Amino acid sequence: MVSGFERFWPGVGHDRLESSNRELRTLADNSLEFGSTLDMDRVLASIARRMRATVDATACDIYSVEGDVLRALLAVNKEDVLDATWPGTELPLAAFPLSSLALRSRQPVVVNDLTTDVRASERERQSWSAYGLRSGVIIPLIH
């Protein structure tokens, strides 16, 4: 016997279809939430929370680039709590070569172990370790 999805999508596994369904559901949910408000702070907080939860990360920070400075817009921790002290913090882009690389290449930069990553600066190591972070992904959200 052939199930319904196999008749229409031969050779496509059930797991793959389920994964695609989950992705489409997430996309639809995100679109509804992001489109329901013009409040940029709420939209950014929602994006950060969803990004953090999607990959089960310890935290998610969002920055804007203003000239040679990274300006913190928000930070969300593992409990999805916004860090009220972080927004407005300015970091010199030159002191953060991993972030600079992500911006220049317009590609994610994966950091498996910051303590041994030769691309990282000492300032970057100190900044990450202050929050107990050793690995992460820097994703440029630029157009």
PDB file of C-alpha atoms in Angstrom:
ATOM      1  CA  MET A   1       0.000   0.000   0.000  1.00  0.00           C
ATOM      2  CA  VAL A   2       1.239   3.511  -0.824  1.00  0.00           C
ATOM      3  CA  SER A   3       0.456   6.311   1.563  1.00  0.00           C
ATOM      4  CA  GLY A   4      -0.898   9.610   0.275  1.00  0.00           C
ATOM      5  CA  PHE A   5       2.318  11.604   0.354  1.00  0.00           C
ATOM      6  CA  GLU A   6       4.289   8.862  -1.432  1.00  0.00           C
ATOM      7  CA  ARG A   7       1.812   8.966  -4.321  1.00  0.00           C
ATOM      8  CA  PHE A   8       2.397  12.683  -4.844  1.00  0.00           C
ATOM      9  CA  TRP A   9       6.067  12.902  -3.794  1.00  0.00           C
ATOM     10  CA  PRO A  10       7.696   9.585  -4.693  1.00  0.00           C
ATOM     11  CA  GLY A  11      11.102   9.083  -3.149  1.00  0.00           C
ATOM     12  CA  VAL A  12      10.658  11.851  -0.578  1.00  0.00           C
ATOM     13  CA  GLY A  13      10.872  10.493   2.946  1.00  0.00           C
ATOM     14  CA  HIS A  14       8.251  11.115   5.582  1.00  0.00           C
ATOM     15  CA  ASP A  15      10.851  12.692   7.920  1.00  0.00           C
ATOM     16  CA  ARG A  16      11.799  15.217   5.259  1.00  0.00           C
ATOM     17  CA  LEU A  17       8.173  16.180   4.697  1.00  0.00           C
ATOM     18  CA  GLU A  18       7.611  16.550   8.444  1.00  0.00           C
ATOM     19  CA  SER A  19      10.705  18.742   8.691  1.00  0.00           C
ATOM     20  CA  SER A  20       9.469  20.908   5.820  1.00  0.00           C
ATOM     21  CA  ASN A  21       6.058  21.202   7.483  1.00  0.00           C
ATOM     22  CA  ARG A  22       7.676  22.348  10.750  1.00  0.00           C
ATOM     23  CA  GLU A  23       9.758  24.924   8.882  1.00  0.00           C
ATOM     24  CA  LEU A  24       6.704  26.268   7.050  1.00  0.00           C
ATOM     25  CA  ARG A  25       4.729  26.412  10.306  1.00  0.00           C
ATOM     26  CA  THR A  26       7.562  28.330  11.977  1.00  0.00           C
ATOM     27  CA  LEU A  27       7.819  30.718   9.028  1.00  0.00           C
ATOM     28  CA  ALA A  28       4.059  31.363   9.089  1.00  0.00           C
ATOM     29  CA  ASP A  29       4.059  31.909  12.868  1.00  0.00           C
ATOM     30  CA  ASN A  30       7.019  34.297  12.596  1.00  0.00           C
ATOM     31  CA  SER A  31       5.401  36.240   9.768  1.00  0.00           C
ATOM     32  CA  LEU A  32       2.201  36.691  11.752  1.00  0.00           C
ATOM     33  CA  GLU A  33       4.043  37.799  14.874  1.00  0.00           C
ATOM     34  CA  PHE A  34       6.482  40.143  13.130  1.00  0.00           C
ATOM     35  CA  GLY A  35       3.715  41.675  11.033  1.00  0.00           C
ATOM     36  CA  SER A  36       1.425  42.298  14.006  1.00  0.00           C
ATOM     37  CA  THR A  37       3.345  45.315  15.321  1.00  0.00           C
ATOM     38  CA  LEU A  38       5.338  48.301  14.159  1.00  0.00           C
ATOM     39  CA  ASP A  39       7.247  48.398  17.453  1.00  0.00           C
ATOM     40  CA  MET A  40      10.838  47.664  16.378  1.00  0.00           C
ATOM     41  CA  ASP A  41      11.930  46.730  19.913  1.00  0.00           C
ATOM     42  CA  ARG A  42       9.208  44.062  20.137  1.00  0.00           C
ATOM     43  CA  VAL A  43      10.073  42.708  16.698  1.00  0.00           C
ATOM     44  CA  LEU A  44      13.801  42.511  17.502  1.00  0.00           C
ATOM     45  CA  ALA A  45      13.127  40.857  20.865  1.00  0.00           C
ATOM     46  CA  SER A  46      10.915  38.285  19.172  1.00  0.00           C
ATOM     47  CA  ILE A  47      13.530  37.608  16.493  1.00  0.00           C
ATOM     48  CA  ALA A  48      16.264  37.193  19.112  1.00  0.00           C
ATOM     49  CA  ARG A  49      14.145  34.849  21.229  1.00  0.00           C
ATOM     50  CA  ARG A  50      13.177  32.704  18.251  1.00  0.00           C
ATOM     51  CA  MET A  51      16.734  32.553  16.920  1.00  0.00           C
ATOM     52  CA  ARG A  52      18.057  31.589  20.358  1.00  0.00           C
ATOM     53  CA  ALA A  53      15.381  28.943  20.877  1.00  0.00           C
ATOM     54  CA  THR A  54      15.760  27.497  17.371  1.00  0.00           C
ATOM     55  CA  VAL A  55      19.359  26.493  17.991  1.00  0.00           C
ATOM     56  CA  ASP A  56      19.051  26.147  21.786  1.00  0.00           C
ATOM     57  CA  ALA A  57      21.751  28.781  22.267  1.00  0.00           C
ATOM     58  CA  THR A  58      22.816  30.262  25.591  1.00  0.00           C
ATOM     59  CA  ALA A  59      22.131  33.786  24.346  1.00  0.00           C
ATOM     60  CA  CYS A  60      21.348  35.885  21.295  1.00  0.00           C
ATOM     61  CA  ASP A  61      22.549  39.451  20.848  1.00  0.00           C
ATOM     62  CA  ILE A  62      21.551  41.786  18.025  1.00  0.00           C
ATOM     63  CA  TYR A  63      23.740  44.726  17.020  1.00  0.00           C
ATOM     64  CA  SER A  64      23.574  47.514  14.496  1.00  0.00           C
ATOM     65  CA  VAL A  65      26.661  48.674  12.660  1.00  0.00           C
ATOM     66  CA  GLU A  66      27.216  52.401  12.882  1.00  0.00           C
ATOM     67  CA  GLY A  67      30.398  53.343  11.091  1.00  0.00           C
ATOM     68  CA  ASP A  68      33.235  51.556  12.887  1.00  0.00           C
ATOM     69  CA  VAL A  69      31.119  50.645  15.917  1.00  0.00           C
ATOM     70  CA  LEU A  70      28.856  47.741  16.832  1.00  0.00           C
ATOM     71  CA  ARG A  71      25.945  49.158  18.865  1.00  0.00           C
ATOM     72  CA  ALA A  72      24.063  46.614  20.978  1.00  0.00           C
ATOM     73  CA  LEU A  73      20.340  46.704  20.336  1.00  0.00           C
ATOM     74  CA  LEU A  74      19.402  43.879  22.676  1.00  0.00           C
ATOM     75  CA  ALA A  75      20.522  40.673  24.333  1.00  0.00           C
ATOM     76  CA  VAL A  76      18.383  37.673  25.280  1.00  0.00           C
ATOM     77  CA  ASN A  77      19.587  34.963  27.659  1.00  0.00           C
ATOM     78  CA  LYS A  78      18.724  31.261  27.959  1.00  0.00           C
ATOM     79  CA  GLU A  79      15.592  32.092  29.967  1.00  0.00           C
ATOM     80  CA  ASP A  80      14.488  34.511  27.198  1.00  0.00           C
ATOM     81  CA  VAL A  81      15.017  37.462  29.536  1.00  0.00           C
ATOM     82  CA  LEU A  82      16.143  40.716  27.969  1.00  0.00           C
ATOM     83  CA  ASP A  83      19.300  42.218  29.459  1.00  0.00           C
ATOM     84  CA  ALA A  84      18.276  45.812  30.149  1.00  0.00           C
ATOM     85  CA  THR A  85      21.882  46.940  30.647  1.00  0.00           C
ATOM     86  CA  TRP A  86      23.235  45.820  27.251  1.00  0.00           C
ATOM     87  CA  PRO A  87      21.349  48.011  24.716  1.00  0.00           C
ATOM     88  CA  GLY A  88      23.399  51.027  23.699  1.00  0.00           C
ATOM     89  CA  THR A  89      26.717  49.378  24.515  1.00  0.00           C
ATOM     90  CA  GLU A  90      29.249  50.310  21.843  1.00  0.00           C
ATOM     91  CA  LEU A  91      32.022  47.976  20.738  1.00  0.00           C
ATOM     92  CA  PRO A  92      34.772  49.093  18.347  1.00  0.00           C
ATOM     93  CA  LEU A  93      34.485  46.879  15.290  1.00  0.00           C
ATOM     94  CA  ALA A  94      38.276  46.813  14.902  1.00  0.00           C
ATOM     95  CA  ALA A  95      38.573  45.037  18.275  1.00  0.00           C
ATOM     96  CA  PHE A  96      36.197  42.259  17.158  1.00  0.00           C
ATOM     97  CA  PRO A  97      37.711  40.574  14.094  1.00  0.00           C
ATOM     98  CA  LEU A  98      35.199  37.693  14.107  1.00  0.00           C
ATOM     99  CA  SER A  99      32.276  40.107  13.810  1.00  0.00           C
ATOM    100  CA  SER A 100      34.215  42.088  11.211  1.00  0.00           C
ATOM    101  CA  LEU A 101      34.752  38.909   9.186  1.00  0.00           C
ATOM    102  CA  ALA A 102      31.027  38.089   9.271  1.00  0.00           C
ATOM    103  CA  LEU A 103      30.161  41.589   8.067  1.00  0.00           C
ATOM    104  CA  ARG A 104      32.791  41.650   5.308  1.00  0.00           C
ATOM    105  CA  SER A 105      31.993  38.180   4.008  1.00  0.00           C
ATOM    106  CA  ARG A 106      28.232  38.464   4.561  1.00  0.00           C
ATOM    107  CA  GLN A 107      28.445  34.864   5.770  1.00  0.00           C
ATOM    108  CA  PRO A 108      28.011  33.252   9.179  1.00  0.00           C
ATOM    109  CA  VAL A 109      31.217  32.801  11.161  1.00  0.00           C
ATOM    110  CA  VAL A 110      31.327  29.637  13.255  1.00  0.00           C
ATOM    111  CA  VAL A 111      33.464  29.669  16.383  1.00  0.00           C
ATOM    112  CA  ASN A 112      34.002  26.164  17.753  1.00  0.00           C
ATOM    113  CA  ASP A 113      36.355  27.171  20.567  1.00  0.00           C
ATOM    114  CA  LEU A 114      37.143  30.822  21.112  1.00  0.00           C
ATOM    115  CA  THR A 115      40.099  30.018  23.340  1.00  0.00           C
ATOM    116  CA  THR A 116      41.955  28.416  20.427  1.00  0.00           C
ATOM    117  CA  ASP A 117      40.524  30.362  17.472  1.00  0.00           C
ATOM    118  CA  VAL A 118      43.420  32.314  15.969  1.00  0.00           C
ATOM    119  CA  ARG A 119      41.009  34.725  14.284  1.00  0.00           C
ATOM    120  CA  ALA A 120      39.805  36.100  17.635  1.00  0.00           C
ATOM    121  CA  SER A 121      41.309  39.095  19.392  1.00  0.00           C
ATOM    122  CA  GLU A 122      42.091  39.209  23.095  1.00  0.00           C
ATOM    123  CA  ARG A 123      39.263  41.727  23.572  1.00  0.00           C
ATOM    124  CA  GLU A 124      36.860  39.326  21.871  1.00  0.00           C
ATOM    125  CA  ARG A 125      37.986  36.478  24.118  1.00  0.00           C
ATOM    126  CA  GLN A 126      37.500  38.626  27.222  1.00  0.00           C
ATOM    127  CA  SER A 127      34.083  39.793  26.103  1.00  0.00           C
ATOM    128  CA  TRP A 128      32.819  36.280  25.367  1.00  0.00           C
ATOM    129  CA  SER A 129      34.339  34.713  28.474  1.00  0.00           C
ATOM    130  CA  ALA A 130      32.730  37.374  30.699  1.00  0.00           C
ATOM    131  CA  TYR A 131      29.424  35.706  29.786  1.00  0.00           C
ATOM    132  CA  GLY A 132      30.755  32.157  29.971  1.00  0.00           C
ATOM    133  CA  LEU A 133      30.720  31.745  26.193  1.00  0.00           C
ATOM    134  CA  ARG A 134      33.262  29.639  24.371  1.00  0.00           C
ATOM    135  CA  SER A 135      31.567  28.834  21.084  1.00  0.00           C
ATOM    136  CA  GLY A 136      29.011  30.524  18.903  1.00  0.00           C
ATOM    137  CA  VAL A 137      27.890  31.641  15.508  1.00  0.00           C
ATOM    138  CA  ILE A 138      27.987  35.226  14.283  1.00  0.00           C
ATOM    139  CA  ILE A 139      25.311  35.750  11.647  1.00  0.00           C
ATOM    140  CA  PRO A 140      25.233  39.019   9.717  1.00  0.00           C
ATOM    141  CA  LEU A 141      21.646  40.144   9.216  1.00  0.00           C
ATOM    142  CA  ILE A 142      22.439  42.665   6.516  1.00  0.00           C
ATOM    143  CA  HIS A 143      20.901  43.387   3.146  1.00  0.00           C
TER     144      HIS A 143
END
